[in-house]
CSV table of C-alpha atoms in Angstrom, one decimal:
chain,number,residue,atom,x,y,z
A,1,UNK,CA,-15.9,-5.6,-3.1
A,2,UNK,CA,-14.7,-4.4,0.2
A,3,UNK,CA,-11.4,-2.8,1.3
A,4,UNK,CA,-8.7,-5.2,2.6
A,5,UNK,CA,-7.6,-5.1,6.3
A,6,UNK,CA,-5.0,-2.4,5.8
A,7,UNK,CA,-6.7,-0.6,2.9
A,8,UNK,CA,-3.2,-0.6,1.3
A,9,UNK,CA,-1.6,-2.1,-1.7
A,10,UNK,CA,0.1,-4.5,0.7
A,11,UNK,CA,-3.2,-6.2,1.3
A,12,UNK,CA,-2.0,-8.1,-1.8
A,13,UNK,CA,-0.1,-10.9,-0.1
A,14,UNK,CA,3.6,-10.8,-0.5
A,15,UNK,CA,4.0,-7.2,-1.5
A,16,UNK,CA,5.9,-4.7,0.7
A,17,UNK,CA,6.3,-0.9,0.4
A,18,UNK,CA,9.0,1.4,1.8
A,19,UNK,CA,9.2,5.1,2.0
A,20,UNK,CA,12.2,7.5,2.5
A,21,UNK,CA,12.0,11.2,2.5
A,22,UNK,CA,14.1,14.3,3.3
A,23,UNK,CA,12.1,17.1,5.0
A,24,UNK,CA,14.5,19.9,4.0
A,25,UNK,CA,14.6,18.6,0.4
A,26,UNK,CA,10.7,18.3,0.4
A,27,UNK,CA,11.1,15.2,-1.7
A,28,UNK,CA,11.3,11.4,-1.3
A,29,UNK,CA,11.1,8.0,-2.8
A,30,UNK,CA,8.7,5.0,-2.5
A,31,UNK,CA,9.6,1.4,-3.4
A,32,UNK,CA,7.3,-1.6,-4.0
A,33,UNK,CA,8.9,-5.0,-3.8
A,34,UNK,CA,8.4,-8.6,-2.7
A,35,UNK,CA,10.4,-11.6,-1.6
A,36,UNK,CA,10.0,-13.0,-5.1
A,37,UNK,CA,10.1,-11.3,-8.5
A,38,UNK,CA,6.7,-10.5,-10.0
A,39,UNK,CA,5.1,-9.9,-13.4
A,40,UNK,CA,4.7,-6.3,-14.4
A,41,UNK,CA,3.9,-4.0,-17.3
A,42,UNK,CA,3.1,-0.3,-17.7
A,43,UNK,CA,0.8,2.0,-19.6
A,44,UNK,CA,1.6,5.7,-20.1
A,45,UNK,CA,-1.1,8.3,-20.9
A,46,UNK,CA,0.5,11.6,-19.9
A,47,UNK,CA,2.5,13.7,-22.3
A,48,UNK,CA,5.6,14.2,-20.2
A,49,UNK,CA,6.7,11.0,-18.5
A,50,UNK,CA,10.0,10.4,-16.8
A,51,UNK,CA,10.9,6.7,-16.6
A,52,UNK,CA,13.5,4.0,-16.3
A,53,UNK,CA,13.3,0.4,-17.7
A,54,UNK,CA,9.7,0.9,-18.9
A,55,UNK,CA,10.5,-0.3,-22.5
A,56,UNK,CA,11.4,-3.7,-21.0
A,57,UNK,CA,7.8,-4.0,-19.6
A,58,UNK,CA,6.2,-4.1,-23.1
A,59,UNK,CA,4.5,-7.5,-23.6
A,60,UNK,CA,6.9,-8.4,-26.5
A,61,UNK,CA,10.1,-7.8,-24.5
A,62,UNK,CA,12.1,-10.7,-23.1
A,63,UNK,CA,12.1,-10.1,-19.3
A,64,UNK,CA,8.8,-11.1,-17.8
A,65,UNK,CA,9.3,-10.3,-14.1
A,66,UNK,CA,10.8,-7.5,-12.1
A,67,UNK,CA,12.3,-7.3,-8.6
A,68,UNK,CA,11.0,-3.9,-7.5
A,69,UNK,CA,9.3,-0.7,-8.8
A,70,UNK,CA,10.4,2.8,-7.7
A,71,UNK,CA,8.3,5.9,-7.6
A,72,UNK,CA,10.2,9.1,-6.8
A,73,UNK,CA,10.3,12.8,-6.6
A,74,UNK,CA,13.2,14.8,-8.1
A,75,UNK,CA,12.3,14.8,-11.8
A,76,UNK,CA,15.1,13.2,-13.8
A,77,UNK,CA,17.4,13.3,-10.8
A,78,UNK,CA,14.9,11.0,-9.0
A,79,UNK,CA,15.5,8.2,-11.5
A,80,UNK,CA,18.7,7.5,-9.6
A,81,UNK,CA,16.6,6.1,-6.8
A,82,UNK,CA,16.3,3.0,-8.9
A,83,UNK,CA,20.1,2.6,-8.7
A,84,UNK,CA,19.9,2.6,-4.9
A,85,UNK,CA,17.3,-0.1,-5.0
A,86,UNK,CA,19.5,-2.1,-7.5
A,87,UNK,CA,22.4,-1.8,-5.1
A,88,UNK,CA,20.3,-3.3,-2.3
A,89,UNK,CA,18.9,-6.1,-4.5
A,90,UNK,CA,22.4,-7.0,-5.7
A,91,UNK,CA,23.6,-7.2,-2.2
A,92,UNK,CA,20.9,-9.9,-1.6
A,93,UNK,CA,21.9,-11.7,-4.8
A,94,UNK,CA,18.6,-11.0,-6.4
A,95,UNK,CA,17.9,-10.2,-10.1
A,96,UNK,CA,17.6,-11.6,-13.6
A,97,UNK,CA,20.1,-14.4,-14.0
A,98,UNK,CA,22.7,-14.1,-16.7
A,99,UNK,CA,25.4,-16.8,-16.6
A,100,UNK,CA,27.0,-16.6,-13.1
A,101,UNK,CA,25.7,-13.1,-12.3
A,102,UNK,CA,22.3,-11.5,-11.7
A,103,UNK,CA,21.0,-8.1,-12.8
A,104,UNK,CA,18.3,-6.5,-10.7
A,105,UNK,CA,15.3,-5.3,-12.7
A,106,UNK,CA,14.0,-2.1,-11.2
A,107,UNK,CA,11.6,0.0,-13.4
A,108,UNK,CA,10.8,3.5,-12.1
A,109,UNK,CA,9.0,6.7,-12.7
A,110,UNK,CA,9.4,10.2,-11.3
A,111,UNK,CA,7.3,13.3,-10.6
A,112,UNK,CA,8.4,17.0,-10.7
A,113,UNK,CA,8.9,18.6,-7.3
A,114,UNK,CA,12.0,20.7,-7.9
A,115,UNK,CA,10.2,24.1,-7.4
A,116,UNK,CA,8.1,23.2,-4.3
A,117,UNK,CA,10.1,25.3,-1.7
A,118,UNK,CA,12.5,22.6,-0.6
A,119,UNK,CA,16.3,22.9,-0.5
A,120,UNK,CA,17.5,21.5,-3.8
A,121,UNK,CA,21.0,22.8,-3.6
A,122,UNK,CA,22.7,19.4,-3.2
A,123,UNK,CA,26.3,18.7,-4.3
A,124,UNK,CA,25.6,15.0,-4.7
A,125,UNK,CA,22.3,13.5,-6.0
A,126,UNK,CA,20.4,12.4,-2.9
A,127,UNK,CA,18.0,10.0,-4.6
A,128,UNK,CA,20.3,7.0,-4.8
A,129,UNK,CA,20.5,7.0,-1.0
A,130,UNK,CA,16.7,7.6,-0.7
A,131,UNK,CA,16.0,4.6,-2.9
A,132,UNK,CA,18.3,2.3,-0.9
A,133,UNK,CA,16.7,3.5,2.4
A,134,UNK,CA,13.1,3.1,1.0
A,135,UNK,CA,13.9,-0.5,-0.1
A,136,UNK,CA,15.6,-1.4,3.2
A,137,UNK,CA,12.6,-0.1,5.1
A,138,UNK,CA,9.9,-1.9,3.1
A,139,UNK,CA,7.1,-3.6,5.0
A,140,UNK,CA,3.4,-4.3,5.0
A,141,UNK,CA,2.6,-1.0,6.8
A,142,UNK,CA,3.7,2.3,5.5
A,143,UNK,CA,2.8,6.0,5.8
A,144,UNK,CA,0.5,7.9,3.5
A,145,UNK,CA,0.1,11.6,2.7
A,146,UNK,CA,3.3,13.6,3.1
A,147,UNK,CA,5.6,10.6,2.8
A,148,UNK,CA,7.9,8.9,0.3
A,149,UNK,CA,7.4,10.0,-3.3
A,150,UNK,CA,4.5,12.1,-2.3
A,151,UNK,CA,6.5,14.3,0.2
A,152,UNK,CA,6.7,17.3,-2.1
A,153,UNK,CA,3.8,16.7,-4.4
A,154,UNK,CA,1.3,19.4,-5.3
A,155,UNK,CA,-2.0,19.4,-7.0
A,156,UNK,CA,-3.7,22.4,-8.7
A,157,UNK,CA,-5.2,23.6,-5.4
A,158,UNK,CA,-3.8,21.6,-2.5
A,159,UNK,CA,-0.7,19.8,-1.3
A,160,UNK,CA,-0.5,16.4,-2.9
A,161,UNK,CA,0.9,13.2,-1.5
A,162,UNK,CA,1.2,9.4,-1.4
A,163,UNK,CA,-2.0,7.4,-1.4
A,164,UNK,CA,-3.0,3.7,-1.3
A,165,UNK,CA,-6.2,1.7,-1.2
A,166,UNK,CA,-7.4,-1.9,-1.7
A,167,UNK,CA,-10.4,-4.0,-2.5
A,168,UNK,CA,-11.1,-7.7,-2.0
A,169,UNK,CA,-13.4,-9.3,-4.7
A,170,UNK,CA,-16.1,-11.8,-3.9
A,171,UNK,CA,-13.8,-14.4,-5.5
A,172,UNK,CA,-11.1,-13.7,-2.9
A,173,UNK,CA,-8.8,-11.9,-5.3
A,174,UNK,CA,-7.2,-8.8,-3.9
A,175,UNK,CA,-6.5,-5.6,-5.8
A,176,UNK,CA,-4.6,-2.6,-4.6
A,177,UNK,CA,-3.2,0.8,-5.7
A,178,UNK,CA,-0.3,3.0,-4.7
A,179,UNK,CA,0.0,6.5,-6.1
A,180,UNK,CA,2.1,9.6,-5.8
A,181,UNK,CA,-0.3,12.4,-6.8
A,182,UNK,CA,1.3,15.5,-8.3
A,183,UNK,CA,-1.2,16.4,-11.1
A,184,UNK,CA,-1.7,19.5,-13.1
A,185,UNK,CA,-5.4,19.2,-12.3
A,186,UNK,CA,-7.5,19.4,-9.2
A,187,UNK,CA,-8.6,16.5,-7.0
A,188,UNK,CA,-11.6,18.5,-5.7
A,189,UNK,CA,-14.6,20.2,-7.2
A,190,UNK,CA,-14.8,24.0,-7.3
A,191,UNK,CA,-15.0,25.1,-3.7
A,192,UNK,CA,-12.1,22.8,-2.7
A,193,UNK,CA,-14.0,20.5,-0.3
A,194,UNK,CA,-15.6,17.6,-2.3
A,195,UNK,CA,-13.3,15.1,-3.9
A,196,UNK,CA,-14.0,14.1,-7.5
A,197,UNK,CA,-13.5,10.5,-6.3
A,198,UNK,CA,-16.2,10.8,-3.7
A,199,UNK,CA,-18.7,8.3,-5.4
A,200,UNK,CA,-16.1,5.6,-4.9
A,201,UNK,CA,-15.2,6.3,-1.2
A,202,UNK,CA,-15.3,3.5,1.3
A,203,UNK,CA,-16.0,3.9,5.0
A,204,UNK,CA,-15.3,7.7,5.1
A,205,UNK,CA,-11.6,7.1,4.1
A,206,UNK,CA,-11.2,10.7,2.8
A,207,UNK,CA,-13.6,12.7,4.9
A,208,UNK,CA,-17.0,11.2,4.1
A,209,UNK,CA,-18.4,14.4,2.6
A,210,UNK,CA,-19.9,12.6,-0.3
A,211,UNK,CA,-20.2,13.8,-3.9
A,212,UNK,CA,-20.7,17.5,-4.9
A,213,UNK,CA,-24.4,17.8,-5.6
A,214,UNK,CA,-24.1,20.7,-8.0
A,215,UNK,CA,-24.2,20.5,-11.8
A,216,UNK,CA,-22.0,22.1,-14.5
A,217,UNK,CA,-18.7,21.3,-12.7
A,218,UNK,CA,-16.7,20.7,-15.9
A,219,UNK,CA,-14.7,23.9,-15.5
A,220,UNK,CA,-12.3,23.5,-12.6
A,221,UNK,CA,-11.2,26.3,-10.4
A,222,UNK,CA,-8.0,28.2,-11.5
A,223,UNK,CA,-4.7,26.4,-10.7
A,224,UNK,CA,-2.7,27.9,-7.8
A,225,UNK,CA,0.2,25.5,-8.4
A,226,UNK,CA,2.0,27.2,-11.3
A,227,UNK,CA,1.8,30.6,-9.7
A,228,UNK,CA,3.2,29.2,-6.4
A,229,UNK,CA,6.1,27.7,-8.3
A,230,UNK,CA,6.8,30.8,-10.4
A,231,UNK,CA,5.8,29.3,-13.7
A,232,UNK,CA,4.0,31.3,-16.4
A,233,UNK,CA,1.8,28.4,-17.4
A,234,UNK,CA,0.5,25.3,-15.5
A,235,UNK,CA,1.7,22.8,-18.2
A,236,UNK,CA,5.1,22.2,-16.5
A,237,UNK,CA,6.0,20.4,-13.3
A,238,UNK,CA,3.2,17.8,-13.0
A,239,UNK,CA,2.6,14.0,-13.0
A,240,UNK,CA,0.6,11.3,-11.3
A,241,UNK,CA,2.5,8.0,-11.1
A,242,UNK,CA,0.9,4.8,-9.8
A,243,UNK,CA,1.1,1.1,-9.3
A,244,UNK,CA,-1.9,-1.2,-9.3
A,245,UNK,CA,-1.4,-4.8,-8.1
A,246,UNK,CA,-3.3,-8.0,-7.7
A,247,UNK,CA,-2.7,-11.6,-6.5
A,248,UNK,CA,-4.6,-12.9,-9.5
A,249,UNK,CA,-2.3,-14.8,-11.9
A,250,UNK,CA,-1.9,-12.4,-14.8
A,251,UNK,CA,0.5,-12.6,-17.7
A,252,UNK,CA,2.7,-9.7,-18.7
A,253,UNK,CA,0.2,-8.6,-21.4
A,254,UNK,CA,-2.7,-8.9,-18.9
A,255,UNK,CA,-0.7,-6.7,-16.5
A,256,UNK,CA,-0.6,-4.1,-19.2
A,257,UNK,CA,-4.4,-4.4,-19.7
A,258,UNK,CA,-4.7,-4.0,-15.9
A,259,UNK,CA,-2.7,-0.8,-16.1
A,260,UNK,CA,-4.8,0.5,-19.0
A,261,UNK,CA,-8.0,0.0,-17.1
A,262,UNK,CA,-6.6,1.6,-13.9
A,263,UNK,CA,-6.0,4.9,-15.8
A,264,UNK,CA,-9.8,5.4,-15.5
A,265,UNK,CA,-9.2,5.9,-11.8
A,266,UNK,CA,-6.9,8.9,-12.6
A,267,UNK,CA,-9.6,10.4,-14.8
A,268,UNK,CA,-12.3,9.9,-12.0
A,269,UNK,CA,-10.2,11.6,-9.3
A,270,UNK,CA,-8.4,14.4,-11.2
A,271,UNK,CA,-9.7,17.1,-13.5
A,272,UNK,CA,-8.2,17.6,-16.0
A,273,UNK,CA,-6.2,14.4,-16.3
A,274,UNK,CA,-3.7,12.9,-18.8
A,275,UNK,CA,-2.8,16.3,-20.2
A,276,UNK,CA,0.3,17.1,-22.3
A,277,UNK,CA,1.8,18.6,-19.2
A,278,UNK,CA,1.4,15.5,-17.0
A,279,UNK,CA,3.5,12.4,-17.1
A,280,UNK,CA,0.7,10.1,-16.0
A,281,UNK,CA,1.5,6.4,-16.0
A,282,UNK,CA,0.4,3.3,-14.2
A,283,UNK,CA,2.4,0.1,-13.6
A,284,UNK,CA,0.4,-3.1,-13.5
A,285,UNK,CA,1.7,-5.9,-11.2
A,286,UNK,CA,0.7,-9.5,-10.5
A,287,UNK,CA,2.1,-11.8,-7.8
A,288,UNK,CA,0.4,-14.7,-9.5
A,289,UNK,CA,-0.8,-16.4,-6.3
A,290,UNK,CA,-4.5,-17.0,-7.3
A,291,UNK,CA,-5.7,-18.5,-10.5
A,292,UNK,CA,-8.2,-16.5,-12.7
A,293,UNK,CA,-11.3,-18.6,-13.3
A,294,UNK,CA,-12.5,-16.9,-16.5
A,295,UNK,CA,-11.4,-14.3,-19.0
A,296,UNK,CA,-14.4,-12.2,-18.0
A,297,UNK,CA,-12.9,-11.9,-14.5
A,298,UNK,CA,-10.1,-9.8,-15.9
A,299,UNK,CA,-12.6,-7.0,-16.6
A,300,UNK,CA,-13.7,-6.9,-13.0
A,301,UNK,CA,-10.1,-6.9,-11.8
A,302,UNK,CA,-9.3,-3.9,-14.0
A,303,UNK,CA,-12.4,-2.1,-12.8
A,304,UNK,CA,-11.4,-2.8,-9.2
A,305,UNK,CA,-8.0,-1.4,-9.9
A,306,UNK,CA,-9.5,1.8,-11.3
A,307,UNK,CA,-11.7,2.3,-8.2
A,308,UNK,CA,-8.7,1.7,-5.9
A,309,UNK,CA,-6.6,4.2,-7.8
A,310,UNK,CA,-9.3,6.9,-7.7
A,311,UNK,CA,-9.7,6.4,-3.9
A,312,UNK,CA,-5.9,6.3,-3.4
A,313,UNK,CA,-5.5,9.7,-5.1
A,314,UNK,CA,-8.1,11.3,-2.8
A,315,UNK,CA,-6.5,9.6,0.2
A,316,UNK,CA,-3.1,11.1,-0.8
A,317,UNK,CA,-4.5,14.6,-0.6
A,318,UNK,CA,-6.7,14.0,2.4
A,319,UNK,CA,-3.8,12.6,4.5
A,320,UNK,CA,-1.2,15.3,3.5
A,321,UNK,CA,0.1,17.2,6.5
A,322,UNK,CA,1.5,20.8,6.7
A,323,UNK,CA,5.2,21.4,6.7
A,324,UNK,CA,7.4,24.5,7.0
A,325,UNK,CA,7.8,26.3,3.6
A,326,UNK,CA,4.8,24.7,1.9
A,327,UNK,CA,3.6,26.5,-1.2
A,328,UNK,CA,0.0,25.3,-1.0
A,329,UNK,CA,-2.3,24.4,1.9
A,330,UNK,CA,-3.3,20.9,2.9
A,331,UNK,CA,-6.9,19.9,2.3
A,332,UNK,CA,-7.3,19.1,6.0
A,333,UNK,CA,-5.9,22.5,7.2
A,334,UNK,CA,-8.1,25.6,7.6
A,335,UNK,CA,-7.6,27.7,4.6
A,336,UNK,CA,-9.0,30.4,2.3
A,337,UNK,CA,-8.3,29.9,-1.4
A,338,UNK,CA,-10.3,32.9,-2.6
């Protein structure tokens, strides 16, 4: 398995991603879409998710394909980004056909970034406009780090962000991941330099420092995030939300299994993960362009998705950039966290 030419989820042919953000707000939205609707499902493992239309993605529900998926900051306010995406799709005449009308299907998930130092004193919810702008700007290339839904994200020790990565299997099947990393846990080992995801790094994509060679790393360094946000405990204001995608022809139920397997990537890149105070979830997506030769190949596709997601989380933090009013330092900036 080797990374695709962009090392982005858009290495899966047909997929496009758009970002929109507001620097003063310290928040934003990311949208994944394609020219045609695509199969999708979801799996939630965090204890505090914020979602829209995810019940529809269960394998036993009637709608088998979606038109876009939205990841957004803004907590519950950010779910309105899906409405902006729906507006754009409706203007294009796209959606689930019902008689002589169409209904755009736009599942979404949000992370909490309301206490990150940005100006949240809006009179009108800004996320609908951000969703529309992200959809309108979608393409094969897009920014990572402090961009889109990752603009205001924070980890336990560093500024979070938006990440992506891809792998091409020997069979020619492509797998990719897209993530907004805002976890309760840390993405680095104690000492703040080595990424937990280091064993899966490709071509020095997040610094090339390699794994931490020390033992007894199970107790992470204390969280700086809750203190920076003025919270008494770190079990509020977190979430890692992600999409994994492939061009392998997967059914809706197989997309759910893809999402389940990909959660291993969160556990490999963040410590602790899947806590009651996180809303961790993964959407699984298939464009259906390539046939799957055997059932056993599904396991390899799921494994590749988990590796892509672990790498994408590390890339999100590695590529984050400083901005005025930040509560936590960027991994790439000189800092002293003692």
